[in-house]
């Protein structure tokens, strides 16, 4: 067992002679006289330091491990002690403590003068020593900036040399390069140098001595030039030679330019062309520009006069420019249109009352109508037709009365007709009506669906040709101003006695008269008028005498335009209609409900995932298709209309509607001439009480219309024709649904039952009863569905493992680095290496900063604690002193009081 620390310390002290037997008094006296005690004291101190270091193994830190191999090098590194961590830590703490004290002294102090004079803050230096040190530093600072090659130094005693030879011009073998005979100034006599002027001055001063002195005058010894004079002379000579070289260069340039000018004549002579004779001088015409006079002399006088007359006639025939009219603001246009409508209404009323009108007013009115016919007709002059075209109304659409440009539904492809004229006749008007019908279908259907006859049913059916009115309205006496109705009852009262074909014109004029920019109250009026229009389209569709669908179409467009200004009011109105329909007649909708559903699809976005109006409308249609048990052909017609609207709603989002497929498949099974032996799929099948199967081939094929949705008595031939139209429509709906949902993953399960049903319809038992067009359509649809189902089966393959042999794990030969260093990065990516270096440096700096902050925090805490203890000790000392003083004073007073008391007692006795 090794000895303890105490035993080792005692042994070390004995070995060093620090502990041992005591010396006698005589020995101590001798050692004190000989000076041995001082030496022993120093040796004892050194020995104690060695023992202390020996017993503190953490006091020194070695440089590193011992060398692994003994090598011989020129420079040998010592593996001794390099630093003392304890001492270094103590010094660092002292330095931090001093810095903390300085910070505390400078705290809450601004400005100040720091005296950096040498020795100013050293109290141990005498004033003479401070002055001597300052003088020495000043001399050293001045000497530091001096140089042996400083040309401005006046005490420069040496000279410039080159290769051991002096560069001064005083020697006989060295002469100035500018002292050549050919470089002398031409007027050197008139411009003497500084030395010559000084020599002349000395000669003039000595000229008063007499003629003898002048004859026997000896040349005075030349004065040595100063460096400043030498440099001035050198600079002046350099400038003079530069000027001479520039002058010679300018002379050469002038001579070169003269030769260049004559070069063209030299070329002409070399080619054998003689010089041209000079042109005769032009006769000057007084009062005329010389250039113009030269032009006149070179041209023929007669030809010039003809050209002048021709240009003069052209200037006389030019059309005068007219001042452009100021473009009116939107508010001014609105006010002007409203004023014109009121003026026209006043004139109409005067004509109705038989009041005479002046011919001047009639001429002015006719002229105004002719001028505004192209741009601002409003459909007033030629009257309103059943399907008025854009050109006949004098505007791009029914909302374009120079007020709004956004009436047409967003996304529609309606284009106004601009080439309409009175010469084109009724044939062009009919073509425009057909184009408008097709364009309106684009608002409801896609491009492919609009071209198919199965979608031309109900609201989408082709419109009848109606004779167009020739006057202002059907009766020719349509008013120009109307009261703005704020409810459906007021609208019925306003339109009482007005033909249905004039209703779009009435709505348009009401919107023009009560535009919101004309009056602040008009905005509320038009909002209530829009709600009345929503009620009115449903009311018109429910009448026995149904209006042309063109009227409903125009009203729906007006509602769409007003919905941009009053979206909440119109949306709530449609929702109230849907709520009423779902509560009272969810399975027996009226034509008005169908028109409301059609308007919703044209006004609101149907592709939204959730919409406050469109979503209830889709639910209403799905409720009818899913829960309605059709018993009559009219129920199947209403269902076909709703299926068309469902496909229109889902034209962009392409969401699957299961009720649609169930209704179409049920309708095909019920209308089939022969009943299926086994129903394919799981759709609900409902057989009507009265059979609706096709019994005979109809004589003529037709499409469904809105009237087919109403209960009416039909003959057998009409019933067979309606059955064939329903079958054709459902086949087209099935084809459109296949095109819309071809990308669905469940396409196979959805359309396999439908394929079996149409294959049954195409069998021999059913084919003979169907029309020829339906048979062709069936054949095409069977081929199309077969191809689509095959494609869907191939694209939807079940999940399975890969059919290939197992792949071996990739192996690679390891790379060895001969001189591998674990601290070095071997990343081939240079940028990543730089990033890693930056991260490492940042981490190192962060650790160092945190370490320094911890040290500073430790020092601050320790010094703060020390200061607090000092303050507490001073406070305690002062407190005790004060208490002692008070107690002393109180004790003295108490003793005096006792003495006085005893004295008085004694005095009484």
mmCIF file with all atom_site columns, C-alpha atoms in Angstrom, residues 533-622:
data_model
loop_
_atom_site.group_PDB
_atom_site.id
_atom_site.type_symbol
_atom_site.label_atom_id
_atom_site.label_alt_id
_atom_site.label_comp_id
_atom_site.label_asym_id
_atom_site.label_entity_id
_atom_site.label_seq_id
_atom_site.pdbx_PDB_ins_code
_atom_site.Cartn_x
_atom_site.Cartn_y
_atom_site.Cartn_z
_atom_site.occupancy
_atom_site.B_iso_or_equiv
_atom_site.pdbx_formal_charge
_atom_site.auth_seq_id
_atom_site.auth_comp_id
_atom_site.auth_asym_id
_atom_site.auth_atom_id
_atom_site.pdbx_PDB_model_num
ATOM 1  C CA . UNK A 1 533 ? -87.755  38.888 -61.422 1.00 0.00 ? 533 UNK A CA 1
ATOM 2  C CA . UNK A 1 534 ? -86.759  35.605 -59.748 1.00 0.00 ? 534 UNK A CA 1
ATOM 3  C CA . UNK A 1 535 ? -90.368  35.065 -58.718 1.00 0.00 ? 535 UNK A CA 1
ATOM 4  C CA . UNK A 1 536 ? -91.603  36.124 -62.150 1.00 0.00 ? 536 UNK A CA 1
ATOM 5  C CA . UNK A 1 537 ? -89.659  33.521 -64.181 1.00 0.00 ? 537 UNK A CA 1
ATOM 6  C CA . UNK A 1 538 ? -91.196  30.784 -62.031 1.00 0.00 ? 538 UNK A CA 1
ATOM 7  C CA . UNK A 1 539 ? -94.617  32.392 -62.395 1.00 0.00 ? 539 UNK A CA 1
ATOM 8  C CA . UNK A 1 540 ? -94.349  32.608 -66.206 1.00 0.00 ? 540 UNK A CA 1
ATOM 9  C CA . UNK A 1 541 ? -93.292  28.963 -66.550 1.00 0.00 ? 541 UNK A CA 1
ATOM 10 C CA . UNK A 1 542 ? -96.300  27.793 -64.509 1.00 0.00 ? 542 UNK A CA 1
ATOM 11 C CA . UNK A 1 543 ? -98.847  29.562 -66.740 1.00 0.00 ? 543 UNK A CA 1
ATOM 12 C CA . UNK A 1 544 ? -101.021 27.589 -69.114 1.00 0.00 ? 544 UNK A CA 1
ATOM 13 C CA . UNK A 1 545 ? -99.858  29.736 -71.986 1.00 0.00 ? 545 UNK A CA 1
ATOM 14 C CA . UNK A 1 546 ? -96.131  29.229 -71.669 1.00 0.00 ? 546 UNK A CA 1
ATOM 15 C CA . UNK A 1 547 ? -93.969  32.057 -72.992 1.00 0.00 ? 547 UNK A CA 1
ATOM 16 C CA . UNK A 1 548 ? -91.231  31.479 -75.568 1.00 0.00 ? 548 UNK A CA 1
ATOM 17 C CA . UNK A 1 549 ? -88.105  30.288 -73.859 1.00 0.00 ? 549 UNK A CA 1
ATOM 18 C CA . UNK A 1 550 ? -86.218  33.245 -75.384 1.00 0.00 ? 550 UNK A CA 1
ATOM 19 C CA . UNK A 1 551 ? -88.079  35.535 -72.968 1.00 0.00 ? 551 UNK A CA 1
ATOM 20 C CA . UNK A 1 552 ? -87.113  33.370 -69.984 1.00 0.00 ? 552 UNK A CA 1
ATOM 21 C CA . UNK A 1 553 ? -83.552  33.207 -71.273 1.00 0.00 ? 553 UNK A CA 1
ATOM 22 C CA . UNK A 1 554 ? -83.279  37.004 -71.441 1.00 0.00 ? 554 UNK A CA 1
ATOM 23 C CA . UNK A 1 555 ? -84.762  37.408 -67.964 1.00 0.00 ? 555 UNK A CA 1
ATOM 24 C CA . UNK A 1 556 ? -82.266  34.864 -66.595 1.00 0.00 ? 556 UNK A CA 1
ATOM 25 C CA . UNK A 1 557 ? -79.454  36.917 -68.114 1.00 0.00 ? 557 UNK A CA 1
ATOM 26 C CA . UNK A 1 558 ? -80.782  40.059 -66.452 1.00 0.00 ? 558 UNK A CA 1
ATOM 27 C CA . UNK A 1 559 ? -80.903  38.211 -63.118 1.00 0.00 ? 559 UNK A CA 1
ATOM 28 C CA . UNK A 1 560 ? -77.314  37.060 -63.665 1.00 0.00 ? 560 UNK A CA 1
ATOM 29 C CA . UNK A 1 561 ? -76.224  40.669 -64.236 1.00 0.00 ? 561 UNK A CA 1
ATOM 30 C CA . UNK A 1 562 ? -78.070  41.874 -61.134 1.00 0.00 ? 562 UNK A CA 1
ATOM 31 C CA . UNK A 1 563 ? -76.620  38.979 -59.084 1.00 0.00 ? 563 UNK A CA 1
ATOM 32 C CA . UNK A 1 564 ? -73.179  40.584 -59.365 1.00 0.00 ? 564 UNK A CA 1
ATOM 33 C CA . UNK A 1 565 ? -74.502  43.610 -57.456 1.00 0.00 ? 565 UNK A CA 1
ATOM 34 C CA . UNK A 1 566 ? -77.000  41.836 -55.163 1.00 0.00 ? 566 UNK A CA 1
ATOM 35 C CA . UNK A 1 567 ? -75.572  38.335 -54.644 1.00 0.00 ? 567 UNK A CA 1
ATOM 36 C CA . UNK A 1 568 ? -76.983  37.663 -51.167 1.00 0.00 ? 568 UNK A CA 1
ATOM 37 C CA . UNK A 1 569 ? -80.521  38.821 -51.918 1.00 0.00 ? 569 UNK A CA 1
ATOM 38 C CA . UNK A 1 570 ? -80.822  36.787 -55.121 1.00 0.00 ? 570 UNK A CA 1
ATOM 39 C CA . UNK A 1 571 ? -79.182  33.713 -53.520 1.00 0.00 ? 571 UNK A CA 1
ATOM 40 C CA . UNK A 1 572 ? -81.644  33.854 -50.603 1.00 0.00 ? 572 UNK A CA 1
ATOM 41 C CA . UNK A 1 573 ? -84.531  34.163 -53.060 1.00 0.00 ? 573 UNK A CA 1
ATOM 42 C CA . UNK A 1 574 ? -83.441  31.026 -54.939 1.00 0.00 ? 574 UNK A CA 1
ATOM 43 C CA . UNK A 1 575 ? -82.961  29.187 -51.624 1.00 0.00 ? 575 UNK A CA 1
ATOM 44 C CA . UNK A 1 576 ? -86.479  30.077 -50.546 1.00 0.00 ? 576 UNK A CA 1
ATOM 45 C CA . UNK A 1 577 ? -87.831  28.658 -53.814 1.00 0.00 ? 577 UNK A CA 1
ATOM 46 C CA . UNK A 1 578 ? -85.841  25.450 -53.299 1.00 0.00 ? 578 UNK A CA 1
ATOM 47 C CA . UNK A 1 579 ? -87.021  25.172 -49.706 1.00 0.00 ? 579 UNK A CA 1
ATOM 48 C CA . UNK A 1 580 ? -90.645  25.583 -50.757 1.00 0.00 ? 580 UNK A CA 1
ATOM 49 C CA . UNK A 1 581 ? -90.202  22.970 -53.485 1.00 0.00 ? 581 UNK A CA 1
ATOM 50 C CA . UNK A 1 582 ? -88.583  20.432 -51.141 1.00 0.00 ? 582 UNK A CA 1
ATOM 51 C CA . UNK A 1 583 ? -91.262  20.865 -48.467 1.00 0.00 ? 583 UNK A CA 1
ATOM 52 C CA . UNK A 1 584 ? -94.440  20.896 -50.541 1.00 0.00 ? 584 UNK A CA 1
ATOM 53 C CA . UNK A 1 585 ? -93.717  19.216 -53.898 1.00 0.00 ? 585 UNK A CA 1
ATOM 54 C CA . UNK A 1 586 ? -90.368  17.431 -53.719 1.00 0.00 ? 586 UNK A CA 1
ATOM 55 C CA . UNK A 1 587 ? -91.582  14.504 -55.897 1.00 0.00 ? 587 UNK A CA 1
ATOM 56 C CA . UNK A 1 588 ? -93.893  16.492 -58.172 1.00 0.00 ? 588 UNK A CA 1
ATOM 57 C CA . UNK A 1 589 ? -92.004  19.583 -59.403 1.00 0.00 ? 589 UNK A CA 1
ATOM 58 C CA . UNK A 1 590 ? -93.706  22.165 -61.572 1.00 0.00 ? 590 UNK A CA 1
ATOM 59 C CA . UNK A 1 591 ? -92.264  23.749 -64.749 1.00 0.00 ? 591 UNK A CA 1
ATOM 60 C CA . UNK A 1 592 ? -91.489  26.813 -62.640 1.00 0.00 ? 592 UNK A CA 1
ATOM 61 C CA . UNK A 1 593 ? -89.272  24.685 -60.409 1.00 0.00 ? 593 UNK A CA 1
ATOM 62 C CA . UNK A 1 594 ? -87.466  23.331 -63.481 1.00 0.00 ? 594 UNK A CA 1
ATOM 63 C CA . UNK A 1 595 ? -86.859  26.875 -64.731 1.00 0.00 ? 595 UNK A CA 1
ATOM 64 C CA . UNK A 1 596 ? -85.525  27.848 -61.279 1.00 0.00 ? 596 UNK A CA 1
ATOM 65 C CA . UNK A 1 597 ? -83.084  24.891 -61.390 1.00 0.00 ? 597 UNK A CA 1
ATOM 66 C CA . UNK A 1 598 ? -82.042  25.911 -64.911 1.00 0.00 ? 598 UNK A CA 1
ATOM 67 C CA . UNK A 1 599 ? -81.428  29.511 -63.809 1.00 0.00 ? 599 UNK A CA 1
ATOM 68 C CA . UNK A 1 600 ? -79.330  28.355 -60.851 1.00 0.00 ? 600 UNK A CA 1
ATOM 69 C CA . UNK A 1 601 ? -77.057  26.407 -63.199 1.00 0.00 ? 601 UNK A CA 1
ATOM 70 C CA . UNK A 1 602 ? -76.622  29.506 -65.411 1.00 0.00 ? 602 UNK A CA 1
ATOM 71 C CA . UNK A 1 603 ? -76.092  32.080 -62.635 1.00 0.00 ? 603 UNK A CA 1
ATOM 72 C CA . UNK A 1 604 ? -74.051  30.349 -59.919 1.00 0.00 ? 604 UNK A CA 1
ATOM 73 C CA . UNK A 1 605 ? -70.813  28.307 -60.153 1.00 0.00 ? 605 UNK A CA 1
ATOM 74 C CA . UNK A 1 606 ? -71.743  24.621 -60.215 1.00 0.00 ? 606 UNK A CA 1
ATOM 75 C CA . UNK A 1 607 ? -68.197  23.266 -59.818 1.00 0.00 ? 607 UNK A CA 1
ATOM 76 C CA . UNK A 1 608 ? -67.786  24.368 -56.170 1.00 0.00 ? 608 UNK A CA 1
ATOM 77 C CA . UNK A 1 609 ? -67.446  21.580 -53.631 1.00 0.00 ? 609 UNK A CA 1
ATOM 78 C CA . UNK A 1 610 ? -70.101  23.257 -51.503 1.00 0.00 ? 610 UNK A CA 1
ATOM 79 C CA . UNK A 1 611 ? -72.301  26.168 -52.534 1.00 0.00 ? 611 UNK A CA 1
ATOM 80 C CA . UNK A 1 612 ? -75.230  27.607 -50.588 1.00 0.00 ? 612 UNK A CA 1
ATOM 81 C CA . UNK A 1 613 ? -77.508  27.581 -53.639 1.00 0.00 ? 613 UNK A CA 1
ATOM 82 C CA . UNK A 1 614 ? -76.100  24.952 -56.009 1.00 0.00 ? 614 UNK A CA 1
ATOM 83 C CA . UNK A 1 615 ? -75.740  22.220 -53.370 1.00 0.00 ? 615 UNK A CA 1
ATOM 84 C CA . UNK A 1 616 ? -79.427  22.370 -52.296 1.00 0.00 ? 616 UNK A CA 1
ATOM 85 C CA . UNK A 1 617 ? -80.419  22.363 -55.980 1.00 0.00 ? 617 UNK A CA 1
ATOM 86 C CA . UNK A 1 618 ? -78.386  19.183 -56.626 1.00 0.00 ? 618 UNK A CA 1
ATOM 87 C CA . UNK A 1 619 ? -79.903  17.577 -53.517 1.00 0.00 ? 619 UNK A CA 1
ATOM 88 C CA . UNK A 1 620 ? -83.386  18.466 -54.746 1.00 0.00 ? 620 UNK A CA 1
ATOM 89 C CA . UNK A 1 621 ? -82.756  16.851 -58.117 1.00 0.00 ? 621 UNK A CA 1
ATOM 90 C CA . UNK A 1 622 ? -81.129  13.812 -56.501 1.00 0.00 ? 622 UNK A CA 1
#
